[in-house]
CSV table of C-alpha atoms and ligand atoms in Angstrom, one decimal:
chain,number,residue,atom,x,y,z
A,1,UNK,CA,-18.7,13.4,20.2
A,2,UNK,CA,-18.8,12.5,23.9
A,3,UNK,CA,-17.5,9.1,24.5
A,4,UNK,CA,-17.9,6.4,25.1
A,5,UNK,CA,-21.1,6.7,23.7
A,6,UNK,CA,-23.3,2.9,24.0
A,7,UNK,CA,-25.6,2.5,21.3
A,8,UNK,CA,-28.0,-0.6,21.1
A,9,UNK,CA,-30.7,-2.0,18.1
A,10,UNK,CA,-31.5,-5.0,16.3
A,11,UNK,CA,-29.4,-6.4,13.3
A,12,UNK,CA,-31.6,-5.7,10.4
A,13,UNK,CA,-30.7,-6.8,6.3
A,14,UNK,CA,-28.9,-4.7,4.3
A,15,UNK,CA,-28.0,-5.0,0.8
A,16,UNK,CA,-25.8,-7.4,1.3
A,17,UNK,CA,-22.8,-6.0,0.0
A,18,UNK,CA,-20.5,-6.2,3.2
A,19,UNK,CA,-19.3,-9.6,2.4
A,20,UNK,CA,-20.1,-10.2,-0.8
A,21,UNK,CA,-18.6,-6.8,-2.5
A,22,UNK,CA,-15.8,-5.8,0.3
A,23,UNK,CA,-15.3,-9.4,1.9
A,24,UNK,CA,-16.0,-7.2,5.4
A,25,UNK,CA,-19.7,-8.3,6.5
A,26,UNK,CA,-21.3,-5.5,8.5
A,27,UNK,CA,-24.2,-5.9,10.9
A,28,UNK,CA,-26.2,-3.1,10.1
A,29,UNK,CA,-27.9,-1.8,13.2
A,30,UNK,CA,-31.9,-0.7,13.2
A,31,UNK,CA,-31.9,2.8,13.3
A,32,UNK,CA,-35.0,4.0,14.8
A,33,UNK,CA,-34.1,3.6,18.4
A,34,UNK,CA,-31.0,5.5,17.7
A,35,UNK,CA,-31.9,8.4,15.5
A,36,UNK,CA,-31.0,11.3,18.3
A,37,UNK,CA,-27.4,9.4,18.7
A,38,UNK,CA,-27.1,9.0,15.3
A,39,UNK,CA,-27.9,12.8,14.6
A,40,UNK,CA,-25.0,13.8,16.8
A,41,UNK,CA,-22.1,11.9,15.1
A,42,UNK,CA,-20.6,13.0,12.5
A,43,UNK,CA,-20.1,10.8,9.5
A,44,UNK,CA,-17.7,8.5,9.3
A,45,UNK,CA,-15.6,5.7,10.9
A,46,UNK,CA,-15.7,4.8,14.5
A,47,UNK,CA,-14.1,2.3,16.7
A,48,UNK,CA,-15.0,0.4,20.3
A,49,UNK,CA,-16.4,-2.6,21.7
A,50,UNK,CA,-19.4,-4.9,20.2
A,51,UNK,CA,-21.5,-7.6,22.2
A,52,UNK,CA,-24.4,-9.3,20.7
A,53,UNK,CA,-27.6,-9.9,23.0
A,54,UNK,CA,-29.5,-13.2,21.0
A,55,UNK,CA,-32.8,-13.6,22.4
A,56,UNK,CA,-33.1,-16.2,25.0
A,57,UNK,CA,-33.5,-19.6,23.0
A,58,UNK,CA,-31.0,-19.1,20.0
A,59,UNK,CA,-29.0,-21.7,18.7
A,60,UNK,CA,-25.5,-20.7,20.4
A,61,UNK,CA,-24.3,-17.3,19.0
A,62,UNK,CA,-21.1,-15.9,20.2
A,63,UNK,CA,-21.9,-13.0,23.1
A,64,UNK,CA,-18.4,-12.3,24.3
A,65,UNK,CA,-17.1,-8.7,23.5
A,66,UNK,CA,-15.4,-8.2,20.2
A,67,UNK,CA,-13.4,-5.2,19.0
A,68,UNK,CA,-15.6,-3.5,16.6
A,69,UNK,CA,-15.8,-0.7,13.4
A,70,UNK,CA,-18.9,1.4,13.0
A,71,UNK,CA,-19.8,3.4,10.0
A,72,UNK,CA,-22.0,5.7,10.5
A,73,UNK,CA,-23.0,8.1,7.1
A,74,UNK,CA,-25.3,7.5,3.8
A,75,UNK,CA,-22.1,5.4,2.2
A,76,UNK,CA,-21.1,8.1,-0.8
A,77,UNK,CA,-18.8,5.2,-2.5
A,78,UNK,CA,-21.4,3.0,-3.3
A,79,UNK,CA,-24.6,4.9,-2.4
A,80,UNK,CA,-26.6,5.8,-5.8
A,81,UNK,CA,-28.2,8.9,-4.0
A,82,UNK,CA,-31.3,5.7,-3.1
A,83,UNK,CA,-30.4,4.6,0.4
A,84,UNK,CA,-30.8,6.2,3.8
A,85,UNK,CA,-27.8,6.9,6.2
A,86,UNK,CA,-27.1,3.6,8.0
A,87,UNK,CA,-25.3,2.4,11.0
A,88,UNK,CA,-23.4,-0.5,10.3
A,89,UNK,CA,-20.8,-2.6,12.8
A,90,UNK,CA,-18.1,-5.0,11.1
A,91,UNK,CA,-16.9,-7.3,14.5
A,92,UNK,CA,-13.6,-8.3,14.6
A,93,UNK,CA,-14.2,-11.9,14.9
A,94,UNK,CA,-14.9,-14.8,13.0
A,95,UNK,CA,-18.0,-16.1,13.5
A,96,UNK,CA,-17.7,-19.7,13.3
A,97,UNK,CA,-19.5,-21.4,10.3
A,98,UNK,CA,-20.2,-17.7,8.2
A,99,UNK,CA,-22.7,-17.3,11.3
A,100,UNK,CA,-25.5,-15.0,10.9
A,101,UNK,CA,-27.3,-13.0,13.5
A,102,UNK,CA,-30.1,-11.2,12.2
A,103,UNK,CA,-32.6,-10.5,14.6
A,104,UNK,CA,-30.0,-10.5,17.2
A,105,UNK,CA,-29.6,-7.4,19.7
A,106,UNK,CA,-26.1,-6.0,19.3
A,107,UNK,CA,-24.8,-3.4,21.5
A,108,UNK,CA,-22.1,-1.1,21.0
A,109,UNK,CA,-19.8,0.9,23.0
A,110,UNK,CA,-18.3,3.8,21.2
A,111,UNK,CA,-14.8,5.4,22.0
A,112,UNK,CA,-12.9,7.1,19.3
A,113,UNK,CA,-13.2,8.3,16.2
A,114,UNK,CA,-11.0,6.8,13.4
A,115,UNK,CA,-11.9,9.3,10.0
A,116,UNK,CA,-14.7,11.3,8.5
A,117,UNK,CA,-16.5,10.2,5.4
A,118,UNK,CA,-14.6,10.0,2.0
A,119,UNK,CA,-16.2,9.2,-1.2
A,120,UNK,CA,-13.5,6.7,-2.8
A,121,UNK,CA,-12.5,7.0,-6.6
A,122,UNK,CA,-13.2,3.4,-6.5
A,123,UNK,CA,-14.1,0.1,-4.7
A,124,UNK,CA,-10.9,-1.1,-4.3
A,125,UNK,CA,-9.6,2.1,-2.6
A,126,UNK,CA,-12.3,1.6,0.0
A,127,UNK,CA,-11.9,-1.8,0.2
A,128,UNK,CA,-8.4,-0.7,1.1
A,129,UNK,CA,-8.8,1.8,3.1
A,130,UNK,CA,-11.7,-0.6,5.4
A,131,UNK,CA,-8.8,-2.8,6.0
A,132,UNK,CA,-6.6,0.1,7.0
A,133,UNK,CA,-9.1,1.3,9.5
A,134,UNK,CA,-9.6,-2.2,10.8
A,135,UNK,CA,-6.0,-2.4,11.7
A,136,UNK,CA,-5.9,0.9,13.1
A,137,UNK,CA,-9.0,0.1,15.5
A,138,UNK,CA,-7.4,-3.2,16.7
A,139,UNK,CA,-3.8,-1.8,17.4
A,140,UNK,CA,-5.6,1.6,19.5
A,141,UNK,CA,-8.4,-0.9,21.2
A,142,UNK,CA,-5.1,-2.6,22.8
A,143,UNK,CA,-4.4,0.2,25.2
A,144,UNK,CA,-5.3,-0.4,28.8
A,145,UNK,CA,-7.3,2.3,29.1
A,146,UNK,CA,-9.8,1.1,26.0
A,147,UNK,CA,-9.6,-2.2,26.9
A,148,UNK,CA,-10.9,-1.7,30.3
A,149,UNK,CA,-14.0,-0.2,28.8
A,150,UNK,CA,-14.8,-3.4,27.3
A,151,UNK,CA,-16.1,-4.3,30.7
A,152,UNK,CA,-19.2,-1.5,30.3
A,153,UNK,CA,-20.9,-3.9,27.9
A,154,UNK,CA,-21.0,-7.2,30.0
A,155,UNK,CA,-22.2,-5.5,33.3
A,156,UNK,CA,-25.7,-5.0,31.7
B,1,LIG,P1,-26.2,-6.8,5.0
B,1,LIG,O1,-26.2,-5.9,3.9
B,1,LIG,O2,-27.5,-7.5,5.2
B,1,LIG,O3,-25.8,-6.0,6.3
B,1,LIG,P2,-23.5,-7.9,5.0
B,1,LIG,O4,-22.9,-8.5,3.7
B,1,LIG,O5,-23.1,-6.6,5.4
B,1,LIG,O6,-25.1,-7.9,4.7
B,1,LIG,O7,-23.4,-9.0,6.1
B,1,LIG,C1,-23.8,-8.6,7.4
B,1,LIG,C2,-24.3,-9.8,8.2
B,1,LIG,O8,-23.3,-10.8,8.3
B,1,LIG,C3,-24.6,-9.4,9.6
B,1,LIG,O9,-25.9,-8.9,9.8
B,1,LIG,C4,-24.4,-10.7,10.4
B,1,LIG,O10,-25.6,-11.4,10.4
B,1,LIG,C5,-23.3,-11.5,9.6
B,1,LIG,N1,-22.0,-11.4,10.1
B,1,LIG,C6,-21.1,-12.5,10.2
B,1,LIG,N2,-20.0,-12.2,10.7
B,1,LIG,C7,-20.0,-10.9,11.0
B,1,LIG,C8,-19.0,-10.0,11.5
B,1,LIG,N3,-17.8,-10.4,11.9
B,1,LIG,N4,-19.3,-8.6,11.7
B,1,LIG,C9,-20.6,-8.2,11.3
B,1,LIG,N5,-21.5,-9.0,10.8
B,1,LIG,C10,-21.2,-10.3,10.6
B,2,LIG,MG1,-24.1,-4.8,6.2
């Protein structure tokens, strides 16, 4: 993968299971605009910068630039063999009030990969293993040289 790679689509509904099955809410991204990207990456767990891009006229939604997840794969943990390959961004911040941003734009900048796709013997071990990767993201996103990328995403 050639990084950093920016990536861009509207927050669509998932099934929900984010929060309320892993307590990690993940803004699934439309995938259409992005299938070529998509085709490229392999599957599994990336890491960079996220900035939402709400419409003009939204009741306030938080635009700064947040350290971000992305999943990218067809979710072999929970997948039943019934549900396309998604892209799906968990933001590392709390959005004030359980905030949701459907709708919304959200652009992402892509800049390492953290670990190919694993189906887990269970929910909990990928429950875990989410959380790992989470800290892992926030710890490398901390170096000056990936910090200073976060900069790509408010230019535009
Ligand atoms: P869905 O299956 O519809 O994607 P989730 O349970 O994964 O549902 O929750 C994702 C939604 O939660 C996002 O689309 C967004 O509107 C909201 N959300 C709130 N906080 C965050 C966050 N920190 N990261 C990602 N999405 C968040
Ligand atoms: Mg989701």
């Amino acid at each position: 993968l050639r990084t950093p790679l920016a990536l861009r689509g509207k927050v669509v509904k998932g099934y929900g299971r984010g929060s309320r099955q892993m307590g990690t809410p993940t803004a699934n991204i439309e995938t259409g605009l992005v299938k070529r990207a998509l085709a490229s990456m392999q599957p599994g767990v990336y890491f960079g910068w996220a900035k939402l891009n709400p419409p003009h006229g939204w009741p306030t939604v938080d635009s700064d630039v947040h350290k971000m997840v992305l999943n990218v794969g067809s979710r072999p943990t929970v997948n039943k063999g019934d549900e396309a390959p998604s892209l799906e961004c968990h933001i590392l911040h709390h959005f004030e009030g359980g905030q949701e941003f459907y709708g919304s734009e959200l652009e992402v900048l892509v800049l390492g990969f953290l670990r190919p796709e694993i189906k887990f013997g269970s929910v909990d071990a990928l429950v875990s293993r989410i959380k790992a990767d989470i800290a892992t993201a926030r710890v490398q996103l901390d170096a000056p040289q990936l910090r200073a990328q976060a900069a790509v995403l408010l230019d535009k």
